[in-house]
PDB file of C-alpha atoms in Angstrom:
ATOM      1  CA  MET A  28     -26.548 -33.054  14.720  1.00 33.00           C
ATOM      2  CA  SER A  29     -28.551 -30.318  13.110  1.00 34.00           C
ATOM      3  CA  LEU A  30     -30.982 -28.329  15.151  1.00 35.00           C
ATOM      4  CA  GLN A  31     -33.946 -29.720  13.306  1.00 34.00           C
ATOM      5  CA  ALA A  32     -33.391 -33.269  14.501  1.00 33.00           C
ATOM      6  CA  ILE A  33     -34.327 -35.930  11.926  1.00 28.00           C
ATOM      7  CA  ILE A  34     -36.455 -38.680  13.443  1.00 31.00           C
ATOM      8  CA  SER A  35     -36.585 -42.328  12.339  1.00 33.00           C
ATOM      9  CA  PRO A  36     -39.507 -44.780  12.334  1.00 34.00           C
ATOM     10  CA  ARG A  37     -40.536 -46.190  15.677  1.00 37.00           C
ATOM     11  CA  ASN A  38     -39.143 -49.665  14.909  1.00 39.00           C
ATOM     12  CA  ASN A  39     -42.048 -51.659  16.435  1.00 41.00           C
ATOM     13  CA  LEU A  40     -41.860 -49.813  19.776  1.00 42.00           C
ATOM     14  CA  ASP A  41     -44.893 -50.235  21.979  1.00 45.00           C
ATOM     15  CA  THR A  42     -46.611 -46.805  21.533  1.00 47.00           C
ATOM     16  CA  GLN A  43     -49.506 -47.576  23.942  1.00 58.00           C
ATOM     17  CA  PRO A  44     -47.894 -46.101  27.154  1.00 69.00           C
ATOM     18  CA  LEU A  45     -48.594 -42.388  27.024  1.00 88.00           C
ATOM     19  CA  LEU A  46     -49.293 -40.179  30.017  1.00 94.00           C
ATOM     20  CA  PRO A  47     -51.631 -41.906  32.448  1.00 93.00           C
ATOM     21  CA  LYS A  48     -54.279 -40.251  34.588  1.00 91.00           C
ATOM     22  CA  ASN A  49     -52.737 -37.806  37.155  1.00 92.00           C
ATOM     23  CA  ALA A  50     -49.451 -37.610  35.254  1.00 96.00           C
ATOM     24  CA  PHE A  51     -47.103 -34.686  35.638  1.00 97.00           C
ATOM     25  CA  ASP A  52     -45.059 -33.002  32.844  1.00 98.00           C
ATOM     26  CA  THR A  53     -42.470 -31.313  35.086  1.00 98.00           C
ATOM     27  CA  HIS A  54     -40.599 -29.323  32.416  1.00 98.00           C
ATOM     28  CA  ALA A  55     -42.336 -27.177  29.793  1.00 97.00           C
ATOM     29  CA  HIS A  56     -41.734 -23.695  28.588  1.00 97.00           C
ATOM     30  CA  ILE A  57     -43.835 -20.799  27.270  1.00 96.00           C
ATOM     31  CA  PHE A  58     -42.374 -18.436  24.709  1.00 96.00           C
ATOM     32  CA  ASP A  59     -44.764 -15.603  24.086  1.00 94.00           C
ATOM     33  CA  PRO A  60     -43.449 -12.170  23.267  1.00 91.00           C
ATOM     34  CA  ASP A  61     -47.014 -10.795  23.379  1.00 90.00           C
ATOM     35  CA  LEU A  62     -47.105 -11.485  27.184  1.00 91.00           C
ATOM     36  CA  ALA A  63     -43.599 -10.112  27.922  1.00 91.00           C
ATOM     37  CA  PRO A  64     -40.591  -9.048  25.929  1.00 92.00           C
ATOM     38  CA  TYR A  65     -37.441 -11.194  25.832  1.00 93.00           C
ATOM     39  CA  ALA A  66     -34.376  -9.909  27.701  1.00 92.00           C
ATOM     40  CA  ALA A  67     -31.956  -7.758  25.734  1.00 91.00           C
ATOM     41  CA  GLY A  68     -29.006  -9.888  26.872  1.00 87.00           C
ATOM     42  CA  ARG A  69     -30.477 -13.239  25.979  1.00 89.00           C
ATOM     43  CA  ALA A  70     -28.471 -15.934  24.241  1.00 86.00           C
ATOM     44  CA  TYR A  71     -31.108 -16.644  21.546  1.00 89.00           C
ATOM     45  CA  THR A  72     -34.526 -15.714  20.279  1.00 91.00           C
ATOM     46  CA  PRO A  73     -36.956 -18.665  20.021  1.00 92.00           C
ATOM     47  CA  GLU A  74     -39.947 -19.288  17.879  1.00 94.00           C
ATOM     48  CA  ASP A  75     -43.266 -18.543  19.513  1.00 94.00           C
ATOM     49  CA  ALA A  76     -44.712 -21.268  21.765  1.00 96.00           C
ATOM     50  CA  PRO A  77     -47.756 -19.888  23.579  1.00 96.00           C
ATOM     51  CA  LEU A  78     -49.673 -21.520  26.362  1.00 96.00           C
ATOM     52  CA  LYS A  79     -52.549 -22.766  24.127  1.00 96.00           C
ATOM     53  CA  LYS A  80     -50.016 -24.811  22.078  1.00 96.00           C
ATOM     54  CA  LEU A  81     -48.548 -26.319  25.292  1.00 96.00           C
ATOM     55  CA  ILE A  82     -52.007 -27.386  26.412  1.00 95.00           C
ATOM     56  CA  ALA A  83     -52.737 -28.946  23.032  1.00 94.00           C
ATOM     57  CA  PHE A  84     -49.360 -30.743  23.104  1.00 95.00           C
ATOM     58  CA  ASN A  85     -50.015 -32.140  26.545  1.00 94.00           C
ATOM     59  CA  GLN A  86     -53.423 -33.375  25.549  1.00 92.00           C
ATOM     60  CA  SER A  87     -52.000 -35.124  22.526  1.00 93.00           C
ATOM     61  CA  LEU A  88     -49.842 -37.226  24.836  1.00 94.00           C
ATOM     62  CA  SER A  89     -52.472 -37.894  27.504  1.00 90.00           C
ATOM     63  CA  MET A  90     -54.707 -40.868  28.013  1.00 83.00           C
ATOM     64  CA  ASP A  91     -56.914 -38.726  30.279  1.00 76.00           C
ATOM     65  CA  PRO A  92     -56.135 -35.030  29.570  1.00 66.00           C
ATOM     66  CA  PRO A  93     -58.239 -33.273  32.245  1.00 71.00           C
ATOM     67  CA  TYR A  94     -56.126 -34.863  35.046  1.00 71.00           C
ATOM     68  CA  ASN A  95     -52.663 -33.871  33.980  1.00 89.00           C
ATOM     69  CA  THR A  96     -50.394 -31.421  35.824  1.00 95.00           C
ATOM     70  CA  LEU A  97     -48.009 -29.023  34.103  1.00 97.00           C
ATOM     71  CA  VAL A  98     -44.889 -27.498  35.573  1.00 98.00           C
ATOM     72  CA  LEU A  99     -43.874 -24.289  33.797  1.00 98.00           C
ATOM     73  CA  VAL A 100     -40.108 -23.632  33.895  1.00 97.00           C
ATOM     74  CA  GLN A 101     -38.665 -20.220  33.341  1.00 93.00           C
ATOM     75  CA  PRO A 102     -36.691 -20.270  29.997  1.00 90.00           C
ATOM     76  CA  SER A 103     -33.456 -18.316  29.664  1.00 89.00           C
ATOM     77  CA  PRO A 104     -34.580 -15.761  27.038  1.00 91.00           C
ATOM     78  CA  TYR A 105     -36.675 -14.093  29.724  1.00 93.00           C
ATOM     79  CA  GLU A 106     -33.748 -14.111  32.160  1.00 92.00           C
ATOM     80  CA  ASN A 107     -35.291 -13.211  35.555  1.00 92.00           C
ATOM     81  CA  ASP A 108     -38.538 -11.680  34.277  1.00 93.00           C
ATOM     82  CA  CYS A 109     -41.111 -14.216  35.561  1.00 93.00           C
ATOM     83  CA  SER A 110     -44.214 -12.431  34.260  1.00 92.00           C
ATOM     84  CA  VAL A 111     -44.850 -14.987  31.537  1.00 94.00           C
ATOM     85  CA  ILE A 112     -44.983 -17.994  33.808  1.00 95.00           C
ATOM     86  CA  ILE A 113     -46.951 -16.017  36.432  1.00 95.00           C
ATOM     87  CA  GLN A 114     -49.486 -15.204  33.704  1.00 96.00           C
ATOM     88  CA  GLY A 115     -49.327 -18.826  32.484  1.00 96.00           C
ATOM     89  CA  LEU A 116     -50.048 -20.194  35.933  1.00 97.00           C
ATOM     90  CA  GLN A 117     -52.986 -17.871  36.399  1.00 96.00           C
ATOM     91  CA  LYS A 118     -54.414 -18.852  32.988  1.00 95.00           C
ATOM     92  CA  LEU A 119     -54.064 -22.531  33.742  1.00 95.00           C
ATOM     93  CA  LYS A 120     -55.707 -22.063  37.095  1.00 94.00           C
ATOM     94  CA  ASP A 121     -58.576 -20.291  35.392  1.00 94.00           C
ATOM     95  CA  GLN A 122     -59.009 -23.279  33.101  1.00 93.00           C
ATOM     96  CA  ASN A 123     -58.906 -25.741  36.057  1.00 92.00           C
ATOM     97  CA  ILE A 124     -55.607 -27.253  34.886  1.00 93.00           C
ATOM     98  CA  ASN A 125     -53.248 -28.108  37.761  1.00 94.00           C
ATOM     99  CA  ALA A 126     -49.897 -26.359  37.389  1.00 97.00           C
ATOM    100  CA  PHE A 127     -46.824 -25.405  39.205  1.00 98.00           C
ATOM    101  CA  GLY A 128     -43.800 -23.247  38.257  1.00 98.00           C
ATOM    102  CA  ILE A 129     -40.063 -22.963  38.572  1.00 97.00           C
ATOM    103  CA  ALA A 130     -38.853 -19.385  38.441  1.00 96.00           C
ATOM    104  CA  VAL A 131     -35.650 -17.511  37.733  1.00 95.00           C
ATOM    105  CA  LEU A 132     -35.351 -14.593  40.111  1.00 93.00           C
ATOM    106  CA  ASP A 133     -33.195 -11.623  41.026  1.00 92.00           C
ATOM    107  CA  LEU A 134     -33.193 -12.391  44.710  1.00 91.00           C
ATOM    108  CA  ASP A 135     -31.723  -8.975  45.515  1.00 90.00           C
ATOM    109  CA  ASN A 136     -34.846  -7.318  44.160  1.00 93.00           C
ATOM    110  CA  THR A 137     -37.438  -9.854  45.274  1.00 94.00           C
ATOM    111  CA  THR A 138     -39.227  -9.398  48.589  1.00 94.00           C
ATOM    112  CA  ASP A 139     -40.441 -12.195  50.855  1.00 93.00           C
ATOM    113  CA  ALA A 140     -43.969 -10.976  50.205  1.00 95.00           C
ATOM    114  CA  GLN A 141     -43.515 -11.415  46.431  1.00 95.00           C
ATOM    115  CA  LEU A 142     -42.147 -14.958  47.025  1.00 96.00           C
ATOM    116  CA  LYS A 143     -45.270 -15.821  49.013  1.00 95.00           C
ATOM    117  CA  GLU A 144     -47.490 -14.439  46.263  1.00 95.00           C
ATOM    118  CA  MET A 145     -45.679 -16.652  43.739  1.00 96.00           C
ATOM    119  CA  HIS A 146     -46.035 -19.583  46.070  1.00 97.00           C
ATOM    120  CA  ALA A 147     -49.766 -19.069  46.207  1.00 96.00           C
ATOM    121  CA  LEU A 148     -49.918 -19.285  42.378  1.00 96.00           C
ATOM    122  CA  GLY A 149     -47.930 -22.514  42.385  1.00 97.00           C
ATOM    123  CA  VAL A 150     -44.270 -21.574  42.104  1.00 97.00           C
ATOM    124  CA  ARG A 151     -42.171 -24.173  43.855  1.00 97.00           C
ATOM    125  CA  GLY A 152     -38.590 -23.325  43.253  1.00 97.00           C
ATOM    126  CA  ILE A 153     -35.854 -21.399  41.474  1.00 97.00           C
ATOM    127  CA  ARG A 154     -33.888 -22.498  38.411  1.00 95.00           C
ATOM    128  CA  LEU A 155     -30.167 -22.070  38.109  1.00 92.00           C
ATOM    129  CA  ASN A 156     -29.244 -22.631  34.437  1.00 81.00           C
ATOM    130  CA  PHE A 157     -25.496 -22.801  33.713  1.00 75.00           C
ATOM    131  CA  GLN A 158     -25.883 -24.345  30.278  1.00 63.00           C
ATOM    132  CA  ALA A 159     -28.089 -22.127  28.134  1.00 48.00           C
ATOM    133  CA  ASP A 160     -25.423 -19.600  26.991  1.00 47.00           C
ATOM    134  CA  GLY A 161     -22.792 -22.185  26.182  1.00 45.00           C
ATOM    135  CA  LYS A 162     -20.202 -20.567  28.458  1.00 54.00           C
ATOM    136  CA  GLU A 163     -17.825 -22.467  30.689  1.00 66.00           C
ATOM    137  CA  LEU A 164     -19.022 -23.322  34.224  1.00 73.00           C
ATOM    138  CA  SER A 165     -17.440 -21.779  37.253  1.00 81.00           C
ATOM    139  CA  THR A 166     -17.794 -24.152  40.174  1.00 86.00           C
ATOM    140  CA  ASP A 167     -17.143 -21.491  42.702  1.00 89.00           C
ATOM    141  CA  LYS A 168     -19.798 -19.241  41.269  1.00 88.00           C
ATOM    142  CA  LEU A 169     -22.248 -22.087  41.164  1.00 91.00           C
ATOM    143  CA  VAL A 170     -21.597 -23.139  44.764  1.00 94.00           C
ATOM    144  CA  ALA A 171     -22.089 -19.558  45.922  1.00 93.00           C
ATOM    145  CA  SER A 172     -25.351 -19.365  43.974  1.00 93.00           C
ATOM    146  CA  LEU A 173     -26.641 -22.635  45.394  1.00 96.00           C
ATOM    147  CA  ARG A 174     -25.940 -21.638  48.992  1.00 96.00           C
ATOM    148  CA  ARG A 175     -27.434 -18.218  48.615  1.00 95.00           C
ATOM    149  CA  THR A 176     -30.546 -19.414  46.845  1.00 96.00           C
ATOM    150  CA  ALA A 177     -31.122 -22.267  49.261  1.00 97.00           C
ATOM    151  CA  ASP A 178     -30.814 -19.913  52.215  1.00 96.00           C
ATOM    152  CA  ARG A 179     -33.387 -17.594  50.738  1.00 95.00           C
ATOM    153  CA  ILE A 180     -36.025 -20.171  49.889  1.00 96.00           C
ATOM    154  CA  ARG A 181     -35.587 -22.677  52.734  1.00 95.00           C
ATOM    155  CA  TYR A 182     -38.576 -21.318  54.611  1.00 95.00           C
ATOM    156  CA  LEU A 183     -41.013 -21.686  51.669  1.00 96.00           C
ATOM    157  CA  PRO A 184     -42.925 -24.973  51.781  1.00 95.00           C
ATOM    158  CA  GLY A 185     -41.811 -27.414  49.101  1.00 95.00           C
ATOM    159  CA  TRP A 186     -39.469 -25.026  47.281  1.00 97.00           C
ATOM    160  CA  MET A 187     -36.546 -26.551  45.399  1.00 98.00           C
ATOM    161  CA  ILE A 188     -33.567 -25.581  43.333  1.00 98.00           C
ATOM    162  CA  GLN A 189     -33.671 -26.743  39.723  1.00 97.00           C
ATOM    163  CA  LEU A 190     -30.141 -27.140  38.351  1.00 96.00           C
ATOM    164  CA  PHE A 191     -28.978 -27.476  34.780  1.00 91.00           C
ATOM    165  CA  VAL A 192     -25.232 -28.254  34.839  1.00 92.00           C
ATOM    166  CA  PRO A 193     -22.775 -30.558  33.041  1.00 92.00           C
ATOM    167  CA  GLY A 194     -22.733 -34.117  34.394  1.00 95.00           C
ATOM    168  CA  TRP A 195     -19.143 -33.986  35.665  1.00 95.00           C
ATOM    169  CA  SER A 196     -19.995 -31.054  38.029  1.00 94.00           C
ATOM    170  CA  TRP A 197     -21.812 -33.351  40.532  1.00 97.00           C
ATOM    171  CA  ASP A 198     -18.425 -34.584  41.676  1.00 96.00           C
ATOM    172  CA  ASN A 199     -17.539 -30.973  42.640  1.00 94.00           C
ATOM    173  CA  LEU A 200     -21.013 -30.235  44.067  1.00 96.00           C
ATOM    174  CA  HIS A 201     -21.617 -33.428  46.038  1.00 97.00           C
ATOM    175  CA  ASP A 202     -20.456 -32.253  49.478  1.00 96.00           C
ATOM    176  CA  THR A 203     -22.133 -28.814  49.121  1.00 97.00           C
ATOM    177  CA  ILE A 204     -25.509 -30.344  48.122  1.00 98.00           C
ATOM    178  CA  ILE A 205     -25.477 -32.802  51.025  1.00 97.00           C
ATOM    179  CA  GLU A 206     -25.543 -29.836  53.418  1.00 96.00           C
ATOM    180  CA  LEU A 207     -28.233 -27.742  51.582  1.00 97.00           C
ATOM    181  CA  PRO A 208     -31.592 -27.355  53.328  1.00 97.00           C
ATOM    182  CA  VAL A 209     -33.603 -27.809  50.060  1.00 97.00           C
ATOM    183  CA  THR A 210     -33.982 -30.503  47.463  1.00 97.00           C
ATOM    184  CA  ILE A 211     -32.138 -30.208  44.109  1.00 98.00           C
ATOM    185  CA  ILE A 212     -33.847 -31.215  40.806  1.00 98.00           C
ATOM    186  CA  ALA A 213     -31.185 -32.353  38.282  1.00 98.00           C
ATOM    187  CA  ASP A 214     -32.314 -31.122  34.858  1.00 96.00           C
ATOM    188  CA  HIS A 215     -32.019 -33.277  31.740  1.00 96.00           C
ATOM    189  CA  LEU A 216     -30.633 -36.582  33.163  1.00 98.00           C
ATOM    190  CA  GLY A 217     -28.400 -34.573  35.398  1.00 97.00           C
ATOM    191  CA  GLY A 218     -26.277 -33.831  32.303  1.00 96.00           C
ATOM    192  CA  MET A 219     -25.329 -37.540  31.847  1.00 97.00           C
ATOM    193  CA  ARG A 220     -24.359 -38.120  28.260  1.00 97.00           C
ATOM    194  CA  GLY A 221     -24.926 -41.160  26.034  1.00 96.00           C
ATOM    195  CA  ALA A 222     -21.975 -43.027  24.436  1.00 95.00           C
ATOM    196  CA  SER A 223     -22.333 -40.905  21.262  1.00 95.00           C
ATOM    197  CA  LYS A 224     -21.319 -37.790  23.252  1.00 95.00           C
ATOM    198  CA  LEU A 225     -18.556 -39.357  25.352  1.00 96.00           C
ATOM    199  CA  PRO A 226     -14.850 -39.753  24.685  1.00 95.00           C
ATOM    200  CA  SER A 227     -13.832 -43.117  23.170  1.00 95.00           C
ATOM    201  CA  ASP A 228     -12.481 -44.476  26.490  1.00 95.00           C
ATOM    202  CA  LEU A 229     -15.959 -44.115  28.113  1.00 94.00           C
ATOM    203  CA  GLN A 230     -18.228 -45.154  25.248  1.00 95.00           C
ATOM    204  CA  SER A 231     -18.399 -48.777  26.322  1.00 95.00           C
ATOM    205  CA  THR A 232     -19.172 -47.877  29.940  1.00 95.00           C
ATOM    206  CA  PRO A 233     -21.249 -44.669  29.963  1.00 96.00           C
ATOM    207  CA  THR A 234     -22.177 -45.176  33.607  1.00 97.00           C
ATOM    208  CA  SER A 235     -18.534 -44.561  34.518  1.00 96.00           C
ATOM    209  CA  GLN A 236     -18.517 -41.038  33.173  1.00 97.00           C
ATOM    210  CA  PRO A 237     -17.456 -38.265  35.637  1.00 97.00           C
ATOM    211  CA  GLY A 238     -20.213 -37.234  37.999  1.00 97.00           C
ATOM    212  CA  PHE A 239     -22.422 -40.318  37.544  1.00 98.00           C
ATOM    213  CA  GLU A 240     -21.672 -42.037  40.914  1.00 98.00           C
ATOM    214  CA  SER A 241     -21.947 -38.672  42.741  1.00 98.00           C
ATOM    215  CA  LEU A 242     -25.371 -38.049  41.167  1.00 98.00           C
ATOM    216  CA  LEU A 243     -26.513 -41.496  42.170  1.00 98.00           C
ATOM    217  CA  SER A 244     -25.186 -40.945  45.757  1.00 98.00           C
ATOM    218  CA  LEU A 245     -27.081 -37.665  46.072  1.00 98.00           C
ATOM    219  CA  ALA A 246     -30.278 -39.267  44.769  1.00 98.00           C
ATOM    220  CA  LYS A 247     -30.018 -42.276  47.079  1.00 98.00           C
ATOM    221  CA  GLN A 248     -29.737 -39.851  49.976  1.00 98.00           C
ATOM    222  CA  SER A 249     -32.816 -37.995  48.814  1.00 97.00           C
ATOM    223  CA  ARG A 250     -30.872 -34.836  48.155  1.00 98.00           C
ATOM    224  CA  VAL A 251     -31.444 -34.847  44.401  1.00 98.00           C
ATOM    225  CA  VAL A 252     -34.305 -35.725  42.085  1.00 98.00           C
ATOM    226  CA  VAL A 253     -33.264 -36.634  38.579  1.00 98.00           C
ATOM    227  CA  LYS A 254     -35.421 -35.299  35.747  1.00 98.00           C
ATOM    228  CA  ILE A 255     -35.800 -37.594  32.761  1.00 98.00           C
ATOM    229  CA  SER A 256     -36.038 -35.019  29.997  1.00 97.00           C
ATOM    230  CA  GLY A 257     -34.119 -33.609  27.059  1.00 94.00           C
ATOM    231  CA  LEU A 258     -32.792 -36.927  25.849  1.00 95.00           C
ATOM    232  CA  TYR A 259     -31.861 -35.318  22.587  1.00 93.00           C
ATOM    233  CA  ARG A 260     -29.490 -33.004  24.444  1.00 92.00           C
ATOM    234  CA  MET A 261     -27.514 -35.966  25.882  1.00 95.00           C
ATOM    235  CA  SER A 262     -27.172 -38.029  22.668  1.00 95.00           C
ATOM    236  CA  SER A 263     -25.886 -37.358  19.162  1.00 91.00           C
ATOM    237  CA  HIS A 264     -27.988 -40.185  17.702  1.00 86.00           C
ATOM    238  CA  VAL A 265     -30.255 -38.881  14.966  1.00 72.00           C
ATOM    239  CA  THR A 266     -33.098 -41.173  15.955  1.00 70.00           C
ATOM    240  CA  ALA A 267     -36.382 -40.993  17.672  1.00 70.00           C
ATOM    241  CA  THR A 268     -35.356 -42.682  20.911  1.00 79.00           C
ATOM    242  CA  TYR A 269     -31.606 -42.093  21.558  1.00 92.00           C
ATOM    243  CA  SER A 270     -30.754 -45.714  22.262  1.00 93.00           C
ATOM    244  CA  ASP A 271     -27.228 -44.979  23.584  1.00 95.00           C
ATOM    245  CA  LEU A 272     -28.863 -43.598  26.679  1.00 97.00           C
ATOM    246  CA  GLN A 273     -30.374 -47.012  27.607  1.00 96.00           C
ATOM    247  CA  PRO A 274     -27.612 -48.032  30.105  1.00 97.00           C
ATOM    248  CA  ILE A 275     -28.000 -44.735  31.962  1.00 98.00           C
ATOM    249  CA  LEU A 276     -31.804 -44.878  32.043  1.00 98.00           C
ATOM    250  CA  GLU A 277     -31.850 -48.543  33.114  1.00 98.00           C
ATOM    251  CA  THR A 278     -29.325 -47.788  35.893  1.00 98.00           C
ATOM    252  CA  PHE A 279     -31.486 -44.864  37.104  1.00 98.00           C
ATOM    253  CA  ALA A 280     -34.579 -47.183  37.127  1.00 98.00           C
ATOM    254  CA  GLN A 281     -32.769 -49.889  39.096  1.00 98.00           C
ATOM    255  CA  GLU A 282     -30.868 -47.676  41.583  1.00 98.00           C
ATOM    256  CA  ILE A 283     -33.084 -44.604  42.211  1.00 98.00           C
ATOM    257  CA  PRO A 284     -36.641 -45.386  41.132  1.00 98.00           C
ATOM    258  CA  GLU A 285     -38.122 -43.078  43.876  1.00 98.00           C
ATOM    259  CA  GLN A 286     -36.086 -40.111  42.733  1.00 98.00           C
ATOM    260  CA  LEU A 287     -37.109 -39.871  39.068  1.00 98.00           C
ATOM    261  CA  ILE A 288     -39.537 -37.448  37.383  1.00 98.00           C
ATOM    262  CA  TRP A 289     -40.248 -36.804  33.700  1.00 98.00           C
ATOM    263  CA  GLY A 290     -40.489 -33.656  31.664  1.00 98.00           C
ATOM    264  CA  SER A 291     -41.214 -33.231  27.991  1.00 97.00           C
ATOM    265  CA  ASP A 292     -38.947 -30.196  27.602  1.00 96.00           C
ATOM    266  CA  TRP A 293     -41.510 -28.813  25.208  1.00 97.00           C
ATOM    267  CA  PRO A 294     -41.191 -27.002  22.810  1.00 97.00           C
ATOM    268  CA  HIS A 295     -37.670 -28.508  22.465  1.00 95.00           C
ATOM    269  CA  THR A 296     -35.149 -25.724  22.215  1.00 91.00           C
ATOM    270  CA  GLY A 297     -31.645 -25.968  20.781  1.00 83.00           C
ATOM    271  CA  GLU A 298     -28.191 -26.257  22.361  1.00 76.00           C
ATOM    272  CA  GLY A 299     -26.416 -23.504  24.331  1.00 66.00           C
ATOM    273  CA  SER A 300     -23.069 -24.480  22.760  1.00 62.00           C
ATOM    274  CA  ASN A 301     -24.458 -23.667  19.287  1.00 60.00           C
ATOM    275  CA  ARG A 302     -25.530 -20.089  20.124  1.00 63.00           C
ATOM    276  CA  MET A 303     -22.257 -18.213  20.518  1.00 59.00           C
ATOM    277  CA  GLU A 304     -22.496 -16.648  17.102  1.00 63.00           C
ATOM    278  CA  LYS A 305     -26.225 -16.455  16.613  1.00 67.00           C
ATOM    279  CA  LYS A 306     -28.094 -13.204  15.693  1.00 81.00           C
ATOM    280  CA  LEU A 307     -30.868 -12.322  18.064  1.00 87.00           C
ATOM    281  CA  GLU A 308     -33.081 -10.957  15.235  1.00 85.00           C
ATOM    282  CA  VAL A 309     -33.257 -14.500  13.785  1.00 89.00           C
ATOM    283  CA  LYS A 310     -35.672 -16.783  15.511  1.00 91.00           C
ATOM    284  CA  GLU A 311     -34.199 -20.168  16.481  1.00 90.00           C
ATOM    285  CA  PRO A 312     -36.386 -23.090  15.327  1.00 91.00           C
ATOM    286  CA  PHE A 313     -37.380 -25.805  17.731  1.00 94.00           C
ATOM    287  CA  ARG A 314     -36.310 -29.401  17.279  1.00 91.00           C
ATOM    288  CA  ILE A 315     -38.625 -32.000  15.758  1.00 91.00           C
ATOM    289  CA  VAL A 316     -39.040 -34.711  18.444  1.00 93.00           C
ATOM    290  CA  ASP A 317     -41.078 -37.923  18.458  1.00 93.00           C
ATOM    291  CA  ASN A 318     -42.428 -37.636  21.992  1.00 94.00           C
ATOM    292  CA  PRO A 319     -44.756 -40.689  21.934  1.00 93.00           C
ATOM    293  CA  ALA A 320     -41.815 -42.823  20.775  1.00 93.00           C
ATOM    294  CA  ILE A 321     -39.624 -41.453  23.572  1.00 94.00           C
ATOM    295  CA  LEU A 322     -42.317 -42.301  26.172  1.00 95.00           C
ATOM    296  CA  ALA A 323     -42.727 -45.809  24.757  1.00 93.00           C
ATOM    297  CA  GLN A 324     -38.957 -46.389  24.899  1.00 93.00           C
ATOM    298  CA  LEU A 325     -38.762 -45.130  28.481  1.00 96.00           C
ATOM    299  CA  HIS A 326     -41.577 -47.548  29.328  1.00 96.00           C
ATOM    300  CA  ASN A 327     -39.598 -50.392  27.711  1.00 95.00           C
ATOM    301  CA  TRP A 328     -36.379 -49.498  29.489  1.00 96.00           C
ATOM    302  CA  MET A 329     -37.716 -48.824  32.910  1.00 96.00           C
ATOM    303  CA  GLY A 330     -40.752 -51.111  33.177  1.00 96.00           C
ATOM    304  CA  SER A 331     -44.323 -50.256  34.102  1.00 95.00           C
ATOM    305  CA  ASP A 332     -43.768 -49.790  37.832  1.00 97.00           C
ATOM    306  CA  VAL A 333     -40.970 -47.287  37.530  1.00 98.00           C
ATOM    307  CA  TYR A 334     -42.639 -45.564  34.547  1.00 97.00           C
ATOM    308  CA  ARG A 335     -45.730 -44.902  36.741  1.00 97.00           C
ATOM    309  CA  LYS A 336     -43.642 -43.741  39.637  1.00 98.00           C
ATOM    310  CA  MET A 337     -41.712 -41.272  37.376  1.00 98.00           C
ATOM    311  CA  LEU A 338     -44.855 -39.848  35.852  1.00 97.00           C
ATOM    312  CA  VAL A 339     -47.354 -39.872  38.734  1.00 96.00           C
ATOM    313  CA  GLU A 340     -46.228 -40.851  42.214  1.00 97.00           C
ATOM    314  CA  ASN A 341     -42.805 -39.156  42.510  1.00 98.00           C
ATOM    315  CA  PRO A 342     -43.794 -35.711  41.094  1.00 98.00           C
ATOM    316  CA  ARG A 343     -47.013 -35.756  43.122  1.00 96.00           C
ATOM    317  CA  ARG A 344     -44.927 -36.177  46.241  1.00 96.00           C
ATOM    318  CA  LEU A 345     -42.471 -33.515  45.155  1.00 96.00           C
ATOM    319  CA  TYR A 346     -44.792 -30.721  43.924  1.00 94.00           C
ATOM    320  CA  GLN A 347     -47.932 -31.060  46.035  1.00 76.00           C
ATOM    321  CA  ASN A 348     -46.458 -29.619  49.220  1.00 65.00           C
TER     322      ASN A 348
END
């Protein structure tokens, strides 16, 4: 699938369910080189996506815009320089828009006082991203990072670890996560792939893919919250709503309705696996995504009750500490 994803008509989907009052978008990025430069060692250079465009995007999806909450997630091109999301959180606060943040930090060079200052602005966790650069995952390295990060943030109220890993890795991480003192947020469906991205022997039963049962187990024990976001990352379908993910989303809705949150993943960046040969001086375009159609399909697959829990009740419980 090309980076500029082609979208198809909505095929009579019910487009009425957008973001209700008090909804949370728990995964959005700001890319603004005027606020802070990108890291020299980044995997890609994105197009610009400043805060004002994020606010406009959120309002375009909202039934009652003044009451939505944004969660700014540190994107990989900034590596561990959090100045952009810190400035973003302050600007949102100045505009009376509720907001939280998930940071990427160099814990060796971050003091407890700095963490408390970030907490006061709305930061509620640290992101570990093992997918953005397209490199292979080292489980040992990941386990060490999880334990070290959890130990450092365990005393901060409501702080979590947001984890972007391949789906199969939950089998390797299950026992470690059970013992961690903080909640884990599983980015982008926990890495669970639709049939179009699975080997032929798993395509008829995508819920049997490696890691799926471990992810469900962790969610049922309230150790992991699964973020419903980035559907286009987990499906090769060149459509608006990625229908091969339906069995996975329906299972999530049936089995772990209290452990689901939603994120737009705005402004819809590309794939880490496609960046190994990219030139940093060339800006990577964002995907074209039909967000209203995705929301409508999620409503259809999950039902009104789980849809509201995912958008309002679950994230409010998670981020309002």
